[in-house]
Coordinates of C-alpha atoms and ligand atoms in Angstrom, one line a residue:
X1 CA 108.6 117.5 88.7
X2 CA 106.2 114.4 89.4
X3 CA 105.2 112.4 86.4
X4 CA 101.9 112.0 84.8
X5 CA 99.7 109.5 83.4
X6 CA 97.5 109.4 80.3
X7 CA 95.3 106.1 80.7
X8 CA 92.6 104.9 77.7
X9 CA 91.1 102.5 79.7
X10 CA 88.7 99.8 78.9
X11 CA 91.6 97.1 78.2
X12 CA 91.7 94.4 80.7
X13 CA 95.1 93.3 82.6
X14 CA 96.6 90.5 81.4
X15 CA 99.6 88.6 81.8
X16 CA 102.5 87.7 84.1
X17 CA 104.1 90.3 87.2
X18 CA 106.9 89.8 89.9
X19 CA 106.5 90.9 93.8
X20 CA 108.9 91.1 95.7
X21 CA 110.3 92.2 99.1
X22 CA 108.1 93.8 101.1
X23 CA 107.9 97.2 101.8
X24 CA 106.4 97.6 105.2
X25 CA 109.4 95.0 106.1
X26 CA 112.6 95.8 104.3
X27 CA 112.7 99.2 105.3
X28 CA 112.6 97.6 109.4
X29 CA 115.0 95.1 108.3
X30 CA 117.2 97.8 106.8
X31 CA 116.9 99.6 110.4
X32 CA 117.7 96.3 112.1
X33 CA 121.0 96.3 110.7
X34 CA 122.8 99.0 112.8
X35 CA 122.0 96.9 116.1
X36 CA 124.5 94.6 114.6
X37 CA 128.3 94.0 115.3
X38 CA 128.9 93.0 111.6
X39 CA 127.5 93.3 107.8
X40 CA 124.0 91.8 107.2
X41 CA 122.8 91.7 104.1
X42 CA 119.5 91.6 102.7
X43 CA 117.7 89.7 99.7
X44 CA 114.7 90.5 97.5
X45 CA 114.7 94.1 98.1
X46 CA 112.3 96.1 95.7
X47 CA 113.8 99.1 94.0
X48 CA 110.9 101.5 95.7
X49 CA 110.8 105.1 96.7
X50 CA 110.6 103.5 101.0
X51 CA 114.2 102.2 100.6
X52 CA 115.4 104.9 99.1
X53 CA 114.8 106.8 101.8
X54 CA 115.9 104.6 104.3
X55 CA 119.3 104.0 102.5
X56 CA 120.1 107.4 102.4
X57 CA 118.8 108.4 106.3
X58 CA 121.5 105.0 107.1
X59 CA 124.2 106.4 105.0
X60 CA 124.3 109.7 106.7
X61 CA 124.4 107.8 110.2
X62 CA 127.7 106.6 109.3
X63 CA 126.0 103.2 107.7
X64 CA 127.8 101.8 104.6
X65 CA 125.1 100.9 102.3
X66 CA 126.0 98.4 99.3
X67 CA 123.8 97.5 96.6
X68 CA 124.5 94.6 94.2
X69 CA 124.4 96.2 91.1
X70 CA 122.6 92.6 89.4
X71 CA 120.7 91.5 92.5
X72 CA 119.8 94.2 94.1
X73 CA 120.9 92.7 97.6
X74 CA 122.1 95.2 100.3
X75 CA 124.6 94.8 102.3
X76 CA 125.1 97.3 105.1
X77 CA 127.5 97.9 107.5
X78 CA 127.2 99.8 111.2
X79 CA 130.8 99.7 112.1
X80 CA 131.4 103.7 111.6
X81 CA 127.7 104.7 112.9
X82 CA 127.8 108.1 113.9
X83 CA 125.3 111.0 114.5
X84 CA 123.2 113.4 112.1
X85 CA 122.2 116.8 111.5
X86 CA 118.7 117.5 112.4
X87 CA 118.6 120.0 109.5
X88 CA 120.4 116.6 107.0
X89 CA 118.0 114.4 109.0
X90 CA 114.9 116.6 107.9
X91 CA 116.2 117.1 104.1
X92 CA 116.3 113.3 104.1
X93 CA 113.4 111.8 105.8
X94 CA 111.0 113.6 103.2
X95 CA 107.4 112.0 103.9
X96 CA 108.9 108.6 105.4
X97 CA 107.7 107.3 108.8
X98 CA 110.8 105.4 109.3
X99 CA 113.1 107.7 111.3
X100 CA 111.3 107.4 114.4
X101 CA 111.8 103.0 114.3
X102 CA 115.8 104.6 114.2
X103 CA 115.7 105.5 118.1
X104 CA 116.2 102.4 119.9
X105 CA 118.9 101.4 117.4
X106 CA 120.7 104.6 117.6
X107 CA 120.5 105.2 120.9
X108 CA 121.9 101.6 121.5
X109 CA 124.7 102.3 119.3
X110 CA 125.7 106.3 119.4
X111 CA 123.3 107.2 122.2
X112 CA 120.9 109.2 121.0
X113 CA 118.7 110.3 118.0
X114 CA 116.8 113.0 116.0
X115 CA 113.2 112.4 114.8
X116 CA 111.8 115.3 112.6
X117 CA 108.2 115.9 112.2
X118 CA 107.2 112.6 110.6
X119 CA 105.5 112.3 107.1
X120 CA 103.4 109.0 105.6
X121 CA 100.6 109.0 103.9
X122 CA 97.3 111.3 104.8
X123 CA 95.4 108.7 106.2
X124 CA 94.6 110.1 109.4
X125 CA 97.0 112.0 111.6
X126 CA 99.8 109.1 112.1
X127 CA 100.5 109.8 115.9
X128 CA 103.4 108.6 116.8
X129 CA 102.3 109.1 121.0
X130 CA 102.1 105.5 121.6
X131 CA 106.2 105.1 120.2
X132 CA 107.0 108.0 122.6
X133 CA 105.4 106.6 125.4
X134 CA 107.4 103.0 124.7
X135 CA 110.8 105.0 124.7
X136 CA 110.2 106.4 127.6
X137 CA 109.2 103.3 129.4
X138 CA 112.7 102.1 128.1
X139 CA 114.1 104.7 130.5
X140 CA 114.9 107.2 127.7
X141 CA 114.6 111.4 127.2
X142 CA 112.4 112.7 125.0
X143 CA 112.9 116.2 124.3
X144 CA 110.1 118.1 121.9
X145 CA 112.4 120.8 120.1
X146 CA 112.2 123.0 116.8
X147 CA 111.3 120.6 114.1
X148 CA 111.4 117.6 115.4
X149 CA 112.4 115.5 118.6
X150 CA 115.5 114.9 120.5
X151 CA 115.9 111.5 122.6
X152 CA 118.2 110.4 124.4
X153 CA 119.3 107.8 127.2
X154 CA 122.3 108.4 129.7
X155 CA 122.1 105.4 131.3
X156 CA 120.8 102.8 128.3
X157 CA 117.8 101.3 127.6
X158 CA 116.6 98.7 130.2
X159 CA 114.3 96.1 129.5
X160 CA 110.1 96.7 130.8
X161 CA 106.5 96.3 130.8
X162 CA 104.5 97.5 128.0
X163 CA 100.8 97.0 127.0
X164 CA 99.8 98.5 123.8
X165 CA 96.2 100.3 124.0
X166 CA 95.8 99.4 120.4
X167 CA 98.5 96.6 118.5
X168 CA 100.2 98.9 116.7
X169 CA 103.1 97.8 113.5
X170 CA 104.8 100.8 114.4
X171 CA 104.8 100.5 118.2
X172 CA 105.2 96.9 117.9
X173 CA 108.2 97.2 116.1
X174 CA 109.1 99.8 118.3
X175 CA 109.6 97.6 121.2
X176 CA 111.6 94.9 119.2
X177 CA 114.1 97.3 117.9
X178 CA 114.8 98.8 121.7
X179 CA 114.2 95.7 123.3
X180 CA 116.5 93.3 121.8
X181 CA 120.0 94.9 123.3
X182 CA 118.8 96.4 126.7
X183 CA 119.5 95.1 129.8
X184 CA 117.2 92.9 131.0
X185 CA 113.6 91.3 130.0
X186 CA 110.8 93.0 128.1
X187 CA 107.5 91.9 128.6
X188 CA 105.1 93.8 125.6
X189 CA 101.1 92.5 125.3
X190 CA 98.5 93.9 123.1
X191 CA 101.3 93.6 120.0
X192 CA 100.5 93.2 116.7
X193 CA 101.5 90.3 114.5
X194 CA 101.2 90.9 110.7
X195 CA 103.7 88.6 108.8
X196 CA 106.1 91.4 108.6
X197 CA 106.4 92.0 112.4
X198 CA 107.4 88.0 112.5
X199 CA 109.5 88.2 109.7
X200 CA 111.2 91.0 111.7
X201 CA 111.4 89.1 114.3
X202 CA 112.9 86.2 112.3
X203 CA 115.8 88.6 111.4
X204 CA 116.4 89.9 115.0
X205 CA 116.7 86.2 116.2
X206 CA 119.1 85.2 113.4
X207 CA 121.1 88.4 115.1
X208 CA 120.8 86.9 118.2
X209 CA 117.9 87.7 120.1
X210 CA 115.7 85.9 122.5
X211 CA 112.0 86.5 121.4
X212 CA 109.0 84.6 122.2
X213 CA 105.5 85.4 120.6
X214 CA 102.7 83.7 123.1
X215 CA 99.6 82.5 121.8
X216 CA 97.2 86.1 123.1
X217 CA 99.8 88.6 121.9
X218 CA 102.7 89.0 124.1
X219 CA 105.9 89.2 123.0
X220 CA 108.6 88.1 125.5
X221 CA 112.0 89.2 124.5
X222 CA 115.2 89.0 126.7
X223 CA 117.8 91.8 126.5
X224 CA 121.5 90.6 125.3
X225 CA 124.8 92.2 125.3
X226 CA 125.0 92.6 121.6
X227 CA 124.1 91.0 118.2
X228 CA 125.7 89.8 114.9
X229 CA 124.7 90.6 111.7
X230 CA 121.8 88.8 109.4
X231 CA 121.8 87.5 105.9
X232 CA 117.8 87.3 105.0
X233 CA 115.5 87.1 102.3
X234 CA 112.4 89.3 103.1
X235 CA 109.0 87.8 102.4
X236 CA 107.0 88.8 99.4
X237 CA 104.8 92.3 99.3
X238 CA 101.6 91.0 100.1
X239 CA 99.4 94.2 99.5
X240 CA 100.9 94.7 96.4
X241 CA 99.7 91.2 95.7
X242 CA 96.5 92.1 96.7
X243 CA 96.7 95.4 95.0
X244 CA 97.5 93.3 91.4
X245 CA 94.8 90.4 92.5
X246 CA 92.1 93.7 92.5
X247 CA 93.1 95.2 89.4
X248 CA 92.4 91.9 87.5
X249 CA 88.8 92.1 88.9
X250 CA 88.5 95.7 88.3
X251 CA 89.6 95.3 84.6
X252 CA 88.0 91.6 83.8
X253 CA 91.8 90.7 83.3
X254 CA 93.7 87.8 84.7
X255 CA 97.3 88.5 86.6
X256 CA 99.6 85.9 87.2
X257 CA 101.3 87.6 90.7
X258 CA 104.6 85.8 91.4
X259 CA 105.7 86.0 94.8
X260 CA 101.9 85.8 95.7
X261 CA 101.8 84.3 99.5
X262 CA 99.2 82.3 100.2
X263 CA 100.4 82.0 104.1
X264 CA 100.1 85.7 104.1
X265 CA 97.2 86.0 102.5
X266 CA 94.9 84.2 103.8
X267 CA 91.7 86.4 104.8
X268 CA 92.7 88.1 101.3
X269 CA 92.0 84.9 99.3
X270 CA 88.7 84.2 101.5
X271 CA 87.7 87.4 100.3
X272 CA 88.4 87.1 96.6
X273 CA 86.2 83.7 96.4
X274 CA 83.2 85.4 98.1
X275 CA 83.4 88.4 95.5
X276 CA 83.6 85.9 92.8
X277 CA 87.0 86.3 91.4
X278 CA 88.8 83.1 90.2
X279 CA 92.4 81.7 91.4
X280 CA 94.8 79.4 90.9
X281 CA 97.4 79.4 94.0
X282 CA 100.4 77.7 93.3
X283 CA 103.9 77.5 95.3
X284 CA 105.5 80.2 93.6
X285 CA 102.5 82.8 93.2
X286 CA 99.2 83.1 92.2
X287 CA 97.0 83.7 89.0
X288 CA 94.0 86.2 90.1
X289 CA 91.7 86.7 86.9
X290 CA 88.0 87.5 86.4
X291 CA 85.9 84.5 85.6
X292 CA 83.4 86.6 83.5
X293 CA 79.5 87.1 85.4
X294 CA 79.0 89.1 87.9
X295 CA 81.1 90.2 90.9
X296 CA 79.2 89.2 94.0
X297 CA 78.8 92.6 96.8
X298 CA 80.3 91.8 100.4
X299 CA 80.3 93.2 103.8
X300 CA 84.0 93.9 105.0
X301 CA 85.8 95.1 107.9
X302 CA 89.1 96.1 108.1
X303 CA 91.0 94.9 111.0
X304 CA 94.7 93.8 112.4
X305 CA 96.0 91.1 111.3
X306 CA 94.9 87.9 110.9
X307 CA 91.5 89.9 109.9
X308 CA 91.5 92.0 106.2
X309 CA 94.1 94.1 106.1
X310 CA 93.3 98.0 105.2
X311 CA 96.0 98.3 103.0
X312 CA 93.9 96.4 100.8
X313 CA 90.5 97.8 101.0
X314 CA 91.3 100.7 99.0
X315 CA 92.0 98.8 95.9
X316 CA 89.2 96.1 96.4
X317 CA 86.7 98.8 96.9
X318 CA 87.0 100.0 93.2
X319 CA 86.2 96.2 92.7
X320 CA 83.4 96.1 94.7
X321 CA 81.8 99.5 92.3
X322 CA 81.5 96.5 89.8
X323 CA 79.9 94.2 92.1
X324 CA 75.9 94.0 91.4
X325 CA 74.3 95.1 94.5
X326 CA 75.3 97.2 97.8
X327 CA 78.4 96.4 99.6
X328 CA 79.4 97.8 102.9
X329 CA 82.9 98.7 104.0
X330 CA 84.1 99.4 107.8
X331 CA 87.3 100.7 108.4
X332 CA 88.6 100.6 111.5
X333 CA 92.2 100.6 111.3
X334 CA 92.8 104.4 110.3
X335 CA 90.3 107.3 111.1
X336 CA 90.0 108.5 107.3
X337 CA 90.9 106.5 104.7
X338 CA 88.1 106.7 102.6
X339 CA 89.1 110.2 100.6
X340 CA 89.9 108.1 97.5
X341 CA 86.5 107.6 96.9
X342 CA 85.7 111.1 95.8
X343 CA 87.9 110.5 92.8
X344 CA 86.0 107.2 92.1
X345 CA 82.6 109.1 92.4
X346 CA 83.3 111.8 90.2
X347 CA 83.9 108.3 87.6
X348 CA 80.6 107.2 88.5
X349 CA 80.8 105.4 91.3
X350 CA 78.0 105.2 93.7
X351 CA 79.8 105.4 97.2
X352 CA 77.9 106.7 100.3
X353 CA 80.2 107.7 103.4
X354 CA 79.2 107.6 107.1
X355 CA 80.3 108.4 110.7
X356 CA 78.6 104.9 111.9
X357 CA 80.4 101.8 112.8
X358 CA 78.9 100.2 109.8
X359 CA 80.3 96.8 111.1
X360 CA 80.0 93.4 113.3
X361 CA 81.8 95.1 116.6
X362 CA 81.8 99.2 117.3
X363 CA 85.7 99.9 116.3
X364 CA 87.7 103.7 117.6
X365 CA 85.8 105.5 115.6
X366 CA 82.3 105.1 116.5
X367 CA 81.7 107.8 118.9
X368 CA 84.4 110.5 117.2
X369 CA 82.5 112.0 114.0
X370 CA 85.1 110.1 111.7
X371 CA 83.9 109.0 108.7
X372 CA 85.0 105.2 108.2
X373 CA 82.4 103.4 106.9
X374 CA 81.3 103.4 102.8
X375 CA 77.7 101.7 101.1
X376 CA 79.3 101.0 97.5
X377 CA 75.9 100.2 95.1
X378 CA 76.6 98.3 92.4
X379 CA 77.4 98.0 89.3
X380 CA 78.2 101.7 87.9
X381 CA 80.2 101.9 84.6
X382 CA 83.4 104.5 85.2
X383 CA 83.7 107.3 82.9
X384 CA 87.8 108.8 82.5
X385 CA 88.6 111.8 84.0
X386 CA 91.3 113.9 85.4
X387 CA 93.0 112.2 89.2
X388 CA 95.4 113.7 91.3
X389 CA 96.8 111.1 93.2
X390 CA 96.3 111.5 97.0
X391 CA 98.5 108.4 99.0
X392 CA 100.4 105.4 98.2
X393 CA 97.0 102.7 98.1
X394 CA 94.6 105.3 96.9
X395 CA 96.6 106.3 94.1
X396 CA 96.6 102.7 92.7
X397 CA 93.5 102.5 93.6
X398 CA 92.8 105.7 91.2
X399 CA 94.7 104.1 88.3
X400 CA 93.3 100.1 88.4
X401 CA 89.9 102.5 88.1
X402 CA 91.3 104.3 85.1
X403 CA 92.4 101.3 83.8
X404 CA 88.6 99.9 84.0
X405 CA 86.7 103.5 83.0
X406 CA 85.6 104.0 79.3
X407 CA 87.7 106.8 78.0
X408 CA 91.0 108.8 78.9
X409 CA 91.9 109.5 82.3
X410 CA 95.0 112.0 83.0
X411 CA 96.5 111.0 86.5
X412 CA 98.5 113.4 88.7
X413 CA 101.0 113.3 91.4
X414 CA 102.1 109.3 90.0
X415 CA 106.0 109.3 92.0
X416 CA 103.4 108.7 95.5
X417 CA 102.7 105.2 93.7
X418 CA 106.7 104.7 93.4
X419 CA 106.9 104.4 97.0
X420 CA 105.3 101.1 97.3
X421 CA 105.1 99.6 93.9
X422 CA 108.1 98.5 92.2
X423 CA 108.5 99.6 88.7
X424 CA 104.5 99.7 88.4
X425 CA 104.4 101.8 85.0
X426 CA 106.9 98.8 83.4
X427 CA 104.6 96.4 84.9
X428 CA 101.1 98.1 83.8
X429 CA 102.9 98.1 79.8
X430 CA 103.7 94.1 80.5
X431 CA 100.1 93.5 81.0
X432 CA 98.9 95.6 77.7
X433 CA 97.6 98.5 79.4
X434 CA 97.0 101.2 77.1
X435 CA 98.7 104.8 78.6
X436 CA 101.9 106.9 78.4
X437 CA 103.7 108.8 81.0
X438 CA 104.9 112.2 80.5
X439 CA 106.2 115.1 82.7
X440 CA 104.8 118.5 81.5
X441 CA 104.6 118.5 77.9
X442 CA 107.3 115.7 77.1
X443 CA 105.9 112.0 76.7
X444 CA 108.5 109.6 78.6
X445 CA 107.0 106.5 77.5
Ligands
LIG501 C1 102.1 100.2 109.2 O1 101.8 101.6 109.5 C2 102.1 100.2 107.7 N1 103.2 101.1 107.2 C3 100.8 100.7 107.1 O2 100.9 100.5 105.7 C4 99.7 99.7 107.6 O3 98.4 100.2 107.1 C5 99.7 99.8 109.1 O4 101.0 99.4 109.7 C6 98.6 98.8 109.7 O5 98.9 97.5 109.3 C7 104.5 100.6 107.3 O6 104.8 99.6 107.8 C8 105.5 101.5 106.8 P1 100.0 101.4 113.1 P2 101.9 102.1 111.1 O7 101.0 102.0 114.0 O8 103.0 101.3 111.8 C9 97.3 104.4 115.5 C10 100.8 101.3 103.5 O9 100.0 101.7 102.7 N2 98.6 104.8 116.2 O10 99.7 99.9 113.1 O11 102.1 103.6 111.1 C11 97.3 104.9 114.0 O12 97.0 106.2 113.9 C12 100.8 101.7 104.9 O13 101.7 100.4 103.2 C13 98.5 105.7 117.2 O14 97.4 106.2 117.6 O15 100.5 101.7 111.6 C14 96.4 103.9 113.4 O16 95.0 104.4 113.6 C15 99.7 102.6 105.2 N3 99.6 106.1 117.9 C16 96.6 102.6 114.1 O17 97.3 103.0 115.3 C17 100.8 105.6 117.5 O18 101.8 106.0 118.1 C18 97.4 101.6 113.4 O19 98.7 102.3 113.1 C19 100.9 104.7 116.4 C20 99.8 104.3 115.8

């Protein structure tokens, strides 16, 4: 039974939040782990829906999975790694992404895996053709079967060339995970390089591994026998940072984020300034917060990293309905991650959707009848009304605007939000927002 939020919005953000690991890294990291000879543990793990998942998928592969009941460390063990159920596999994986990143280490370690049909949010169709396509270059068997896919490698993984026809995380991290302990030298160009692929990358080298990233995206890496374990600290959630930083705008609050990276943030805090929001960045996080006036429109395009991220377009757009004048977004990252809008509209939002590249350079897209680019006109007030949540970013996106609208907002589907957001209602209450959760008829907070 999924929870459900009564908002009375109107009441700006205020106050003091933690962010910490991140969760498009410590799930990888958590993964990392069975290529390993011994224990690693890992540090400034978020108590999110993502690591649940990935705890429990580990722990049915044989993987001992502590967690430090103060900390919240993990320390996780491959020594007993053994094989799954498809049908366990399946019950577990719910709408994760993660077990297909579990082939390389698997097959390195019991040789073979199980991928069912993969979940993740409905943001487009999340192929996963270009991870196939790397495994096989590896030398391994992929076998399409009932509900999922079988693969396999009889004779190992062995190191190759790969070129990536778009820098895909997933792919990317693809390749590190396989690479790292087969024979021999890969060579993979066209990879991506958010902060989380490097800080994977950190964690695969303290293992052991010989990785190089070269200065036009080409990551070197050179196959050895095996690896140790890690201890690491992952680096701070840096769209959840940017989710808080938008929800200060949206509400004319003012959100210290500690944990806030400024090194990972870069094009974020760029974009901030030129809407007119006010920061003070510090060592150990910053304070986002609306400087009163108006919020300035902008024209943004999503974009791999080090351009705007599109995790965080969804929660600045809500932002930019309170900008005065017309702002134009271009996504072209996913195919259709613009359905969150219609919940904004029906608030009183004035979003216009098109199949155009609406942008400095022609992205995917273009020429394929997706609809990726949105004209926001601003500023419209937001009036409450009833949300069901549709994925992780537009759901907070849904909420910050429920926060801002005059008048009560019921929210639907809320547990999405878990998956991402660490303890998010707690947080919402420690900035004075005004709402209660409740499941059916019952009021839980
Ligand atoms: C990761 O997804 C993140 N998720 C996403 O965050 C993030 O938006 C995305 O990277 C881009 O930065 C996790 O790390 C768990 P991709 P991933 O492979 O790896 C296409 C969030 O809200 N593609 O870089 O799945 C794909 O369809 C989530 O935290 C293929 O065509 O993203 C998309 O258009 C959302 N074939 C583009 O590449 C493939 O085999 C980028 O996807 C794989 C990807």
């Amino acid at each position: 039974m999924s929870r459900i939020l009564t908002v009375r919005g109107g009441v700006p953000l205020k106050g003091r939040i933690q962010v910490r690991g991140a969760k498009n890294l410590v799930p990888k990291a958590m993964v990392a782990a069975l290529l390993g000879n011994a224990p690693s543990t890992l540090r400034n793990v978020p108590e999110i829906k993502d690591v649940e998942v990935v705890t429990s998928l580990l722990q049915l592969h044989g993987v001992t999975v502590v967690k430090d009941p103060v900390t919240g460390d993990l320390t996780l063990d491959p020594a007993n790694a053994k094989t799954a159920s498809s049908s366990e596999i399946n019950t577990h994986a719910g709408d994760s992404r993660i077990p297909i990143l579990l082939c390389g280490p698997l097959i390195h370690s019991i040789g073979h895996a199980f991928i069912p049909d993969l979940g993740g949010c409905k943001i487009g169709d999340r192929p996963i053709d270009y991870h196939l396509e790397v495994l096989r270059k590896f030398g391994a068997v992929v076998d399409k079967t009932g509900g999922g896919i079988l693969i396999s490698a009889p004779h190992g993984l062995k190191g190759t060339k790969i070129s990536l026809p778009y820098p895909s995380v997933g792919a990317t991290e693809q390749v590190l995970l396989s690479a790292t302990r087969a024979e021999g030298i890969t060579e993979l160009s066209g990879a991506a390089t958010e902060p989380e692929i490097i800080d994977l990358i950190a964690i695969l080298q303290k293992m052991g591994a010989i990785i190089s990233v070269q200065t036009d995206r080409t990551i070197r890496i050179e196959g050895v026998n095996e690896l140790s374990g890690y201890v690491h600290t992952a680096l701070p959630d840096r769209n959840e940072s940017a989710s808080w930083a938008s929800a200060a705008l949206v509400t004319g609050g003012d959100i210290y984020v500690e944990g806030a990276s400024q090194r990972d943030m870069m094009t974020f805090v760029n974009t901030f300034r030129k809407i007119g929001g006010g920061m003070d960045i510090h060592d150990d996080g910053i304070r986002f917060y609306h400087k009163g006036g108006d919020l300035k429109p902008l024209v943004l395009e999503t974009d791999v990293h080090p351009g705007f991220m599109t995790d965080w377009q969804q929660p600045l757009v809500v932002a930019l309905t309170q900008a005065e004048g017309v702002s134009i977004v271009h996504e072209t990252v996913y195919e259709n991650r613009f359905g969150f809008t219609n919940a904004l509209t029906r608030m009183g939002a004035n979003i216009q959707l098109h199949r155009e590249c609406l942008g400095s350079v022609p992205c995917r897209f273009g020429q394929r009848n997706f609809i990726h680019s949105a004209v926001i006109s601003g500023s419209t007030p937001l009036t409450g009304t009833t949300i069901d949540v549709p994925d992780l970013r537009g759901g907070f996106s849904h909420m910050i605007a429920a926060l801002a609208a005059q008048g009560t907002s019921t929210v639907t589907g809320i547990d999405i939000i878990s998956r991402g957001y660490e303890k998010f209602t707690a947080k919402l209450d420690g900035l004075g927002a005004d709402f209660d959760v409740h499941e059916s008829s019952k009021v839980l907070r």
